[in-house]
mmCIF file of C-alpha atoms and ligand atoms in Angstrom:
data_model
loop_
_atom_site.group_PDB
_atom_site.id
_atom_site.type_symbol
_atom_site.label_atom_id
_atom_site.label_comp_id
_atom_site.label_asym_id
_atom_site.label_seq_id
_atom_site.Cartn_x
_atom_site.Cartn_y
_atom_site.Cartn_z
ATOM 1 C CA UNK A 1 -109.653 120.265 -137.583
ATOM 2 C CA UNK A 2 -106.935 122.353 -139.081
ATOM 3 C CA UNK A 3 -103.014 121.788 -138.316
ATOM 4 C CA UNK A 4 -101.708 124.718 -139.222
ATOM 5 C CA UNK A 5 -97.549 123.603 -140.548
ATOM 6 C CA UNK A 6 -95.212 126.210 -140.748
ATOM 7 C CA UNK A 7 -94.645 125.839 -144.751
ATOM 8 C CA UNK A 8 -90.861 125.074 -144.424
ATOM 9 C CA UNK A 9 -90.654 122.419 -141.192
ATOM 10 C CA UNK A 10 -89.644 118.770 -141.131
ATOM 11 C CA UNK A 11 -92.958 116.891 -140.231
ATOM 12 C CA UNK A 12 -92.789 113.424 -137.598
ATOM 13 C CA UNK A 13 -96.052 111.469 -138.120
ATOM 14 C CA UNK A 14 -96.410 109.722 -134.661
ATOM 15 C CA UNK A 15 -98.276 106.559 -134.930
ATOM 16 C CA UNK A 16 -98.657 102.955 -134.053
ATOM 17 C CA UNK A 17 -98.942 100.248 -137.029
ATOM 18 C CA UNK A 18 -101.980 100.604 -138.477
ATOM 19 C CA UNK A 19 -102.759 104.099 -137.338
ATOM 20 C CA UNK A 20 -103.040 105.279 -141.096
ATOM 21 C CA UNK A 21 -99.551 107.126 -141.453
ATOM 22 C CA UNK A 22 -98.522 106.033 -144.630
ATOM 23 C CA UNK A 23 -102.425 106.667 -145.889
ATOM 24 C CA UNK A 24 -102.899 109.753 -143.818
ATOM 25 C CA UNK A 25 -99.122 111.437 -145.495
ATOM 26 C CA UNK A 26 -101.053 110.405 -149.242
ATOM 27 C CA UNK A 27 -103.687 112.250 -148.953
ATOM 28 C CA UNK A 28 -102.122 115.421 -147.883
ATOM 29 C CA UNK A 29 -98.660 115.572 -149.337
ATOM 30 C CA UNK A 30 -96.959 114.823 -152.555
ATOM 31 C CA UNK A 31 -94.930 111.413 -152.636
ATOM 32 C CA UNK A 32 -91.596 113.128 -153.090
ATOM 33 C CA UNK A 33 -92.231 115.428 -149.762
ATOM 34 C CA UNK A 34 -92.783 111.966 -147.890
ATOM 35 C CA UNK A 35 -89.875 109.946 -146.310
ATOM 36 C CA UNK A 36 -91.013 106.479 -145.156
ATOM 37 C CA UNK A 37 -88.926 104.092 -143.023
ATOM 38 C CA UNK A 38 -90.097 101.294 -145.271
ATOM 39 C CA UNK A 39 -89.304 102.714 -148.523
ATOM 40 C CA UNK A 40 -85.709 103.067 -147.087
ATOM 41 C CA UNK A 41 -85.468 99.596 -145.652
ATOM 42 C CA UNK A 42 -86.715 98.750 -149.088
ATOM 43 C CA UNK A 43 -83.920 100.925 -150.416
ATOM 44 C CA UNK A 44 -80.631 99.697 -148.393
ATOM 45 C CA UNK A 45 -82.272 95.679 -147.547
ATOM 46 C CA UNK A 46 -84.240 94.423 -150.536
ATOM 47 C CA UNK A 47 -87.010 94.369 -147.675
ATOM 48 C CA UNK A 48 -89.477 96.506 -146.436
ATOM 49 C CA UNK A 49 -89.967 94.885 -143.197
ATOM 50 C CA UNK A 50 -86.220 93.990 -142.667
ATOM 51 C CA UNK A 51 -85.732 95.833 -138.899
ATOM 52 C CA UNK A 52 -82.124 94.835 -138.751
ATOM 53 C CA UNK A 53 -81.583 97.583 -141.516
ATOM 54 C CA UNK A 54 -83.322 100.207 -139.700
ATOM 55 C CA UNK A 55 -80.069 102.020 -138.234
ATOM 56 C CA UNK A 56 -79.115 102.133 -142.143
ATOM 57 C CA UNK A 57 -82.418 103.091 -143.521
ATOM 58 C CA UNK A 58 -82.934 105.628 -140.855
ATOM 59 C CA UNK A 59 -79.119 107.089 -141.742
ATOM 60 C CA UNK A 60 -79.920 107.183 -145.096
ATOM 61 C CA UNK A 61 -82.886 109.044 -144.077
ATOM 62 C CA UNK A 62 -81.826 111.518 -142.351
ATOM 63 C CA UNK A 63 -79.158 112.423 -144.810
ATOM 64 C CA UNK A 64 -82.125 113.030 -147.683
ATOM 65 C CA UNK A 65 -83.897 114.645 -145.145
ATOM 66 C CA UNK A 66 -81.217 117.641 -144.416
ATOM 67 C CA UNK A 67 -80.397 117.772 -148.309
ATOM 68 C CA UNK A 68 -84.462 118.726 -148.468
ATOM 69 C CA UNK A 69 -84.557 120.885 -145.684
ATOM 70 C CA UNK A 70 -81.316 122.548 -146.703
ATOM 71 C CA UNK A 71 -83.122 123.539 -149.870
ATOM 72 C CA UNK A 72 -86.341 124.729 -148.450
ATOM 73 C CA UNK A 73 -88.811 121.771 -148.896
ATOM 74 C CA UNK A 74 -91.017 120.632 -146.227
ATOM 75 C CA UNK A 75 -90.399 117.314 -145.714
ATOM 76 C CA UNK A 76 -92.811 114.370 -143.512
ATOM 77 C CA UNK A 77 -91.037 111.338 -142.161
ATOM 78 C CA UNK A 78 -93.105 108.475 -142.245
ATOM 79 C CA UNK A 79 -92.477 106.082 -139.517
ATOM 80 C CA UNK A 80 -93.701 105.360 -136.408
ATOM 81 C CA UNK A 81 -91.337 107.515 -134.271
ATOM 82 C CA UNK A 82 -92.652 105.456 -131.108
ATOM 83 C CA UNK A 83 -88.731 105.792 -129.191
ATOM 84 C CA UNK A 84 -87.749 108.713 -127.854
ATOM 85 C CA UNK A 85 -84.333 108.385 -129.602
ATOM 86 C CA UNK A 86 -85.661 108.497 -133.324
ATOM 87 C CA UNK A 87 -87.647 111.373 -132.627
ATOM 88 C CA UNK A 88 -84.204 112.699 -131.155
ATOM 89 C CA UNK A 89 -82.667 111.811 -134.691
ATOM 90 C CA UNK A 90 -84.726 114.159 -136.528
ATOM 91 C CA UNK A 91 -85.037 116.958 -134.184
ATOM 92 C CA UNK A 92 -81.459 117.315 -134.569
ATOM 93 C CA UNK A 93 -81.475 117.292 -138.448
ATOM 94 C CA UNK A 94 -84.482 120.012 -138.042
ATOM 95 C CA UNK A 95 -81.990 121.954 -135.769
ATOM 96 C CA UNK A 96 -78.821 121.637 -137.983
ATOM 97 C CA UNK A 97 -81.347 123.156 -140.672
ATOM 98 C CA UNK A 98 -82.485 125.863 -138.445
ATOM 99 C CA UNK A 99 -86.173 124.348 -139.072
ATOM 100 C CA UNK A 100 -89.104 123.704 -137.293
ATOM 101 C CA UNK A 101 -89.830 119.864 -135.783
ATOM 102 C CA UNK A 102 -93.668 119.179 -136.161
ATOM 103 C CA UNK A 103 -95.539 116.297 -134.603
ATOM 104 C CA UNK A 104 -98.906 115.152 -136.098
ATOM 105 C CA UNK A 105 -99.801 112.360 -133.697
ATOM 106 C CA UNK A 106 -102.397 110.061 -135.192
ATOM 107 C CA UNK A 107 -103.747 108.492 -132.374
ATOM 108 C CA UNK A 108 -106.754 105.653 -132.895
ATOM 109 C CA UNK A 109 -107.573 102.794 -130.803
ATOM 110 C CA UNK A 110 -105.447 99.603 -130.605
ATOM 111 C CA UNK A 111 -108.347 97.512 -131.664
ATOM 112 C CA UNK A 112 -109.011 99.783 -134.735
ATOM 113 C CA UNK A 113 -105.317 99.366 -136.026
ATOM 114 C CA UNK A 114 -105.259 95.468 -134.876
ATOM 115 C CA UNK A 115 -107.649 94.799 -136.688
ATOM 116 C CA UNK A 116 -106.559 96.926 -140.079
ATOM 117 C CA UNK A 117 -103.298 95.131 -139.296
ATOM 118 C CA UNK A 118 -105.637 91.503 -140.384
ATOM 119 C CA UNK A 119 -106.114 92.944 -143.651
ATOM 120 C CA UNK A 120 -101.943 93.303 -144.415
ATOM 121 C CA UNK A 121 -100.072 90.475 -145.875
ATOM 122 C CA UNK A 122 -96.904 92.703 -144.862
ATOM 123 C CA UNK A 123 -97.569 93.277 -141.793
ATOM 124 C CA UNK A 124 -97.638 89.754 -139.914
ATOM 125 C CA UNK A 125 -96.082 90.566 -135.961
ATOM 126 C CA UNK A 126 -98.510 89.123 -133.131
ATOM 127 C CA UNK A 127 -101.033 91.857 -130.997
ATOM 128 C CA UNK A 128 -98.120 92.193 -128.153
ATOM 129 C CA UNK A 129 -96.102 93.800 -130.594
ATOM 130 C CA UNK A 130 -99.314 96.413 -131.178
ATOM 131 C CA UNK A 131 -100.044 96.526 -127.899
ATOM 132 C CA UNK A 132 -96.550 97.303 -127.152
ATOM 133 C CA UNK A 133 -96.956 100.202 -129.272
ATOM 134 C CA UNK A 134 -99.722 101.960 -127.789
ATOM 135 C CA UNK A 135 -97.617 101.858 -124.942
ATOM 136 C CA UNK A 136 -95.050 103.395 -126.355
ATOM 137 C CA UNK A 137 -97.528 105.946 -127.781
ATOM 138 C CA UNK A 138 -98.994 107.122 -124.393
ATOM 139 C CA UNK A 139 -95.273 107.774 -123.116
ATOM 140 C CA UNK A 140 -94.582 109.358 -126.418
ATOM 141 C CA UNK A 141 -97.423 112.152 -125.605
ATOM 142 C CA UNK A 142 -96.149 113.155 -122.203
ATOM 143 C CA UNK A 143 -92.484 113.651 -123.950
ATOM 144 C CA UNK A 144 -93.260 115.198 -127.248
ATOM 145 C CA UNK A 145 -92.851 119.028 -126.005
ATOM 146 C CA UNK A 146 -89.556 118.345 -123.760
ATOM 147 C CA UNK A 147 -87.913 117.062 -126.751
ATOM 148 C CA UNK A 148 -88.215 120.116 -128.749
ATOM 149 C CA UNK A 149 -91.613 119.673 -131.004
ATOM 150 C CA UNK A 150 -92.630 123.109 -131.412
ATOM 151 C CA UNK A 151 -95.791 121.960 -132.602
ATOM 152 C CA UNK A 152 -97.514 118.877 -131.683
ATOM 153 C CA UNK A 153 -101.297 118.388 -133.196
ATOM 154 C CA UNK A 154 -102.803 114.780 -131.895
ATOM 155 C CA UNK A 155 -105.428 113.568 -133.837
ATOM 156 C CA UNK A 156 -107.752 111.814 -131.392
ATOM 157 C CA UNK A 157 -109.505 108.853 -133.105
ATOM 158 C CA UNK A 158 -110.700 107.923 -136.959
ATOM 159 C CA UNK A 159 -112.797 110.764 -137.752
ATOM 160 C CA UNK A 160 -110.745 113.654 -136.837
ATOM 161 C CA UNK A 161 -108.044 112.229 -138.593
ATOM 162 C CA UNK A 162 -110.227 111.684 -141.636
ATOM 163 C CA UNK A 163 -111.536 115.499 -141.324
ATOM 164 C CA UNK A 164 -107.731 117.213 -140.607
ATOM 165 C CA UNK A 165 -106.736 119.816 -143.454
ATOM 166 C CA UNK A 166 -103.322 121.223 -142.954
ATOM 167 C CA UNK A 167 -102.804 125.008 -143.448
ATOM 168 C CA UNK A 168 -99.753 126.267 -144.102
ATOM 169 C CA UNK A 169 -98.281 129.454 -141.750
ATOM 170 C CA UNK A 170 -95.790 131.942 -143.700
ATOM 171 C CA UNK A 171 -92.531 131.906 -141.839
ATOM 172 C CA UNK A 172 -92.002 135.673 -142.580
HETATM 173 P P1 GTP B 201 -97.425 101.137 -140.571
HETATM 174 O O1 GTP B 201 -96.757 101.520 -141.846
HETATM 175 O O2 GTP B 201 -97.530 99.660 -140.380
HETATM 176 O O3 GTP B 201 -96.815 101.812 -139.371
HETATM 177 O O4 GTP B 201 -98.969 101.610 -140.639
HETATM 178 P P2 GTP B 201 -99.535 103.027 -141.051
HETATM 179 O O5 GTP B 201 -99.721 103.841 -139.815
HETATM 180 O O6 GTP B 201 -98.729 103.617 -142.153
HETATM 181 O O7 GTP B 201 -100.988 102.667 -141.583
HETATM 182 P P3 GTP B 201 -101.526 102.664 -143.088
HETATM 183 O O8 GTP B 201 -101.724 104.062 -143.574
HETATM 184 O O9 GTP B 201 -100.722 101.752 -143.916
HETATM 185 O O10 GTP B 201 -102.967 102.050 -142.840
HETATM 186 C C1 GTP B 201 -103.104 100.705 -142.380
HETATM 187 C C2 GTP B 201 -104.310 100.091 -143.029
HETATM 188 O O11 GTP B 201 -105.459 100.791 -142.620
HETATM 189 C C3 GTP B 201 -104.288 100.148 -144.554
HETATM 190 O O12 GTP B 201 -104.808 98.963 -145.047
HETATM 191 C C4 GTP B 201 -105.173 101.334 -144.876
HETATM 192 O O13 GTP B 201 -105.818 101.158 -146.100
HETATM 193 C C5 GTP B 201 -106.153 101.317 -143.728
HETATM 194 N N1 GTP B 201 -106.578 102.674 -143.371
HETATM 195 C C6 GTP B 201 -105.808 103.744 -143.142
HETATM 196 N N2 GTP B 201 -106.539 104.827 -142.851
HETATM 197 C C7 GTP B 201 -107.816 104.424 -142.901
HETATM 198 C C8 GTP B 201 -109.067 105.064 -142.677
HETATM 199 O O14 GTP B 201 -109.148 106.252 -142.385
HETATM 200 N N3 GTP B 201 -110.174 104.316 -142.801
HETATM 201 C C9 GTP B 201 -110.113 103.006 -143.116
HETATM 202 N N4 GTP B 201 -111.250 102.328 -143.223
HETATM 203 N N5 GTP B 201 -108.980 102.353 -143.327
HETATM 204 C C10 GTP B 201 -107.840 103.045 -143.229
HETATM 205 MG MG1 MG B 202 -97.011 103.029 -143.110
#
């Protein structure tokens, strides 16, 4: 399957834990173009997996975010983007840089991230908190083109994820 990106646009993976987000954004973009919400909890908290510095990490974010997209580089947050208001987050730092929101929805079954999830030592929350998720995903794909995703690819199970290959479009 082939996503075509526009080759300057700020990227949302959409994606439950254990989806492959963080796996699917290393095999198809350098580290540097990659913004993850974990490497900026690590950043502000000390801690990964420390949610009471999310509204930090996720300011901090957003900031690096608009200094990339000011400058013309693609750039792919990494992070669930489950809620409806931190997708609204970065569609508003796309708009402010006159850039294209993307969503690549990575959508596999509960059970298949569940039981990936076994396999983390830093991931430990219970299978409410996953099933929660997938909740919040199936809202998530009714709402994705009202919010202002110009493009939304969802990637329906394991092996179209595993097969995608991004193209990039020429914005002139
Ligand atoms: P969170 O950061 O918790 O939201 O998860 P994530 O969506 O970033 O998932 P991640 O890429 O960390 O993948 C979760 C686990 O599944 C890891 O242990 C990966 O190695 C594994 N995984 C990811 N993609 C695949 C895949 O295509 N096949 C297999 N077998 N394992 C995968
Ligand atoms: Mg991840």
């Amino acid at each position: 399957m082939i996503i075509d990106v526009p080759e300057l646009a700020l990227v949302a993976l959409v994606g439950i834990s254990g989806s492959g987000k963080s796996t699917f954004a290393g095999q198809h973009w350098k580290p540097t173009q990659v913004l993850s919400s974990d490497f900026f909890r690590g950043l502000v908290a000390d801690d990964e997996n420390d949610q009471s510095a999310s509204a930090d990490a996720f300011e901090v974010l957003h900031y690096v975010a608009g200094k990339r997209l000011a400058a013309g580089r693609l750039t792919v947050v990494d992070a669930t983007n489950l809620q409806s208001h931190a997708r609204a987050g970065l569609i508003k730092t796309a708009r402010e840089h006159d850039v294209l929101p993307v969503a690549i929805v990575l959508d596999v079954p509960e059970s298949v991230a569940w039981e990936r999830t076994q396999g983390r030592p830093d991931r430990t929350f219970d299978r409410r908190v996953l099933t929660r998720m997938h909740r919040d995903l199936r809202r998530t794909l009714g709402q994705l083109a009202k919010e202002g995703f110009r493009k939304i690819h969802v990637l329906r199970g394991v092996d179209e994820i595993a097969a995608a290959e991004i193209r990039y479009e020429k914005l002139f």
